[in-house]
Amino acid sequence: QVQLVESGGGLVQAGGSLRLSCAASGSFVSIKAMGWYRQAPGKQRELVATITSGKSTNYADSVKGRFTISGDNAKNTVYVQMSSLKPEDTAIYYCYARIIGTDGIFEYVYWGQGTQVTVSS
């Protein structure tokens, strides 16, 4: 079983910064990619940013230039540094991981429980 444990959410004023962390643990062969999605009240879950094991990154247009995703392969951990936060960034942020299971063949997608980020105006 794989677990994703998130940390770093909270309340911040507009223009401020937060850093989210997510660590993967459990039994698996390797991690192909990790990242973050978010879901605001009444809206669908949307991509924030992802990073592959080869360090390729992908960002939502709405966060480009403000958020930076990074990963530590040795620690199976992904981070997102969020700067110049806006009230519209308020959402529950979910960690995501695409992992090769112990069978060594299939990819599985896992989600964290979510961490609340609230940006006040």
mmCIF file of C-alpha atoms in Angstrom:
data_model
loop_
_atom_site.group_PDB
_atom_site.id
_atom_site.type_symbol
_atom_site.label_atom_id
_atom_site.label_comp_id
_atom_site.label_asym_id
_atom_site.label_seq_id
_atom_site.Cartn_x
_atom_site.Cartn_y
_atom_site.Cartn_z
ATOM 1 C CA GLN A 1 0.000 0.000 0.000
ATOM 2 C CA VAL A 2 1.191 3.501 -0.797
ATOM 3 C CA GLN A 3 0.529 6.562 1.302
ATOM 4 C CA LEU A 4 0.944 10.216 0.415
ATOM 5 C CA VAL A 5 1.336 12.548 3.359
ATOM 6 C CA GLU A 6 0.917 16.260 2.714
ATOM 7 C CA SER A 7 1.947 19.202 4.844
ATOM 8 C CA GLY A 8 2.297 22.958 4.648
ATOM 9 C CA GLY A 9 -1.171 24.296 4.007
ATOM 10 C CA GLY A 10 -2.668 27.174 5.933
ATOM 11 C CA LEU A 11 -3.956 30.723 5.870
ATOM 12 C CA VAL A 12 -1.978 33.483 4.189
ATOM 13 C CA GLN A 13 -2.648 36.997 3.005
ATOM 14 C CA ALA A 14 -2.750 37.847 -0.668
ATOM 15 C CA GLY A 15 0.753 38.341 -1.987
ATOM 16 C CA GLY A 16 2.184 35.919 0.534
ATOM 17 C CA SER A 17 3.882 32.568 0.119
ATOM 18 C CA LEU A 18 3.414 28.982 1.216
ATOM 19 C CA ARG A 19 5.307 25.780 0.608
ATOM 20 C CA LEU A 20 3.536 22.451 0.364
ATOM 21 C CA SER A 21 5.285 19.107 0.795
ATOM 22 C CA CYS A 22 4.156 15.593 0.001
ATOM 23 C CA ALA A 23 6.034 12.422 0.877
ATOM 24 C CA ALA A 24 5.257 9.004 -0.566
ATOM 25 C CA SER A 25 5.792 5.889 1.492
ATOM 26 C CA GLY A 26 4.977 2.210 1.240
ATOM 27 C CA SER A 27 5.808 -0.584 -1.132
ATOM 28 C CA PHE A 28 6.485 0.231 -4.749
ATOM 29 C CA VAL A 29 9.150 -0.077 -7.401
ATOM 30 C CA SER A 30 9.486 3.522 -8.494
ATOM 31 C CA ILE A 31 7.711 6.843 -8.835
ATOM 32 C CA LYS A 32 7.081 8.052 -12.358
ATOM 33 C CA ALA A 33 5.651 11.440 -11.466
ATOM 34 C CA MET A 34 4.295 13.470 -8.575
ATOM 35 C CA GLY A 35 2.450 16.710 -8.366
ATOM 36 C CA TRP A 36 -0.409 18.781 -7.115
ATOM 37 C CA TYR A 37 -4.014 19.310 -8.052
ATOM 38 C CA ARG A 38 -6.494 21.603 -6.346
ATOM 39 C CA GLN A 39 -10.224 21.861 -5.889
ATOM 40 C CA ALA A 40 -12.029 25.028 -4.933
ATOM 41 C CA PRO A 41 -15.591 24.955 -3.566
ATOM 42 C CA GLY A 42 -18.079 24.268 -6.327
ATOM 43 C CA LYS A 43 -15.377 23.628 -8.896
ATOM 44 C CA GLN A 44 -13.757 20.581 -10.429
ATOM 45 C CA ARG A 45 -10.331 19.375 -9.398
ATOM 46 C CA GLU A 46 -7.701 20.978 -11.611
ATOM 47 C CA LEU A 47 -4.020 20.572 -12.301
ATOM 48 C CA VAL A 48 -1.605 22.827 -10.459
ATOM 49 C CA ALA A 49 1.782 21.361 -11.364
ATOM 50 C CA THR A 50 3.485 18.033 -11.923
ATOM 51 C CA ILE A 51 7.067 16.816 -12.094
ATOM 52 C CA THR A 52 8.415 13.566 -13.483
ATOM 53 C CA SER A 53 11.243 11.483 -12.104
ATOM 54 C CA GLY A 54 13.331 12.972 -14.908
ATOM 55 C CA LYS A 55 12.506 16.473 -13.594
ATOM 56 C CA SER A 56 10.223 17.500 -16.438
ATOM 57 C CA THR A 57 7.624 19.929 -15.148
ATOM 58 C CA ASN A 58 4.153 21.003 -16.191
ATOM 59 C CA TYR A 59 2.197 23.950 -14.797
ATOM 60 C CA ALA A 60 -1.306 25.263 -15.088
ATOM 61 C CA ASP A 61 -1.335 28.595 -16.890
ATOM 62 C CA SER A 62 -2.895 30.210 -13.831
ATOM 63 C CA VAL A 63 0.165 29.486 -11.663
ATOM 64 C CA LYS A 64 3.027 29.866 -14.123
ATOM 65 C CA GLY A 65 5.603 32.327 -12.846
ATOM 66 C CA ARG A 66 4.215 32.163 -9.306
ATOM 67 C CA PHE A 67 4.517 28.488 -8.315
ATOM 68 C CA THR A 68 7.608 26.313 -8.528
ATOM 69 C CA ILE A 69 7.466 22.534 -8.234
ATOM 70 C CA SER A 70 10.477 20.466 -7.251
ATOM 71 C CA GLY A 71 11.162 16.917 -6.219
ATOM 72 C CA ASP A 72 13.605 14.913 -4.159
ATOM 73 C CA ASN A 73 13.804 11.442 -5.683
ATOM 74 C CA ALA A 74 15.827 10.072 -2.780
ATOM 75 C CA LYS A 75 13.124 11.124 -0.314
ATOM 76 C CA ASN A 76 10.158 10.343 -2.591
ATOM 77 C CA THR A 77 8.973 13.844 -1.869
ATOM 78 C CA VAL A 78 7.521 16.630 -3.970
ATOM 79 C CA TYR A 79 7.314 20.291 -3.060
ATOM 80 C CA VAL A 80 5.526 23.279 -4.464
ATOM 81 C CA GLN A 81 6.640 26.759 -3.543
ATOM 82 C CA MET A 82 3.697 29.100 -3.966
ATOM 83 C CA SER A 83 4.385 32.825 -4.186
ATOM 84 C CA SER A 84 2.339 35.920 -4.980
ATOM 85 C CA LEU A 85 -0.716 34.044 -3.782
ATOM 86 C CA LYS A 86 -4.134 35.308 -4.791
ATOM 87 C CA PRO A 87 -7.562 34.748 -3.215
ATOM 88 C CA GLU A 88 -8.451 32.633 -6.245
ATOM 89 C CA ASP A 89 -5.704 30.189 -5.222
ATOM 90 C CA THR A 90 -7.858 29.238 -2.249
ATOM 91 C CA ALA A 91 -8.622 25.528 -2.499
ATOM 92 C CA ILE A 92 -7.880 22.120 -1.107
ATOM 93 C CA TYR A 93 -4.580 21.012 -2.591
ATOM 94 C CA TYR A 94 -4.162 17.311 -3.297
ATOM 95 C CA CYS A 95 -0.893 15.522 -3.779
ATOM 96 C CA TYR A 96 -0.771 13.100 -6.700
ATOM 97 C CA ALA A 97 1.644 10.327 -7.530
ATOM 98 C CA ARG A 98 1.964 7.951 -10.459
ATOM 99 C CA ILE A 99 3.778 4.900 -9.197
ATOM 100 C CA ILE A 100 5.028 1.591 -10.538
ATOM 101 C CA GLY A 101 3.655 -1.033 -8.180
ATOM 102 C CA THR A 102 5.417 -3.983 -6.671
ATOM 103 C CA ASP A 103 4.473 -6.020 -9.705
ATOM 104 C CA GLY A 104 6.979 -3.917 -11.610
ATOM 105 C CA ILE A 105 4.610 -3.606 -14.542
ATOM 106 C CA PHE A 106 1.566 -1.485 -13.910
ATOM 107 C CA GLU A 107 1.280 2.190 -13.015
ATOM 108 C CA TYR A 108 -1.052 3.176 -10.232
ATOM 109 C CA VAL A 109 -2.318 6.629 -9.329
ATOM 110 C CA TYR A 110 -2.506 7.663 -5.709
ATOM 111 C CA TRP A 111 -3.921 10.758 -4.033
ATOM 112 C CA GLY A 112 -3.244 12.407 -0.728
ATOM 113 C CA GLN A 113 -6.001 13.454 1.639
ATOM 114 C CA GLY A 114 -5.645 17.117 0.769
ATOM 115 C CA THR A 115 -4.456 20.206 2.574
ATOM 116 C CA GLN A 116 -6.371 23.469 2.778
ATOM 117 C CA VAL A 117 -4.823 26.637 1.407
ATOM 118 C CA THR A 118 -6.723 29.831 2.127
ATOM 119 C CA VAL A 119 -5.623 33.184 0.740
ATOM 120 C CA SER A 120 -7.288 36.217 2.284
ATOM 121 C CA SER A 121 -7.692 39.485 0.410
#
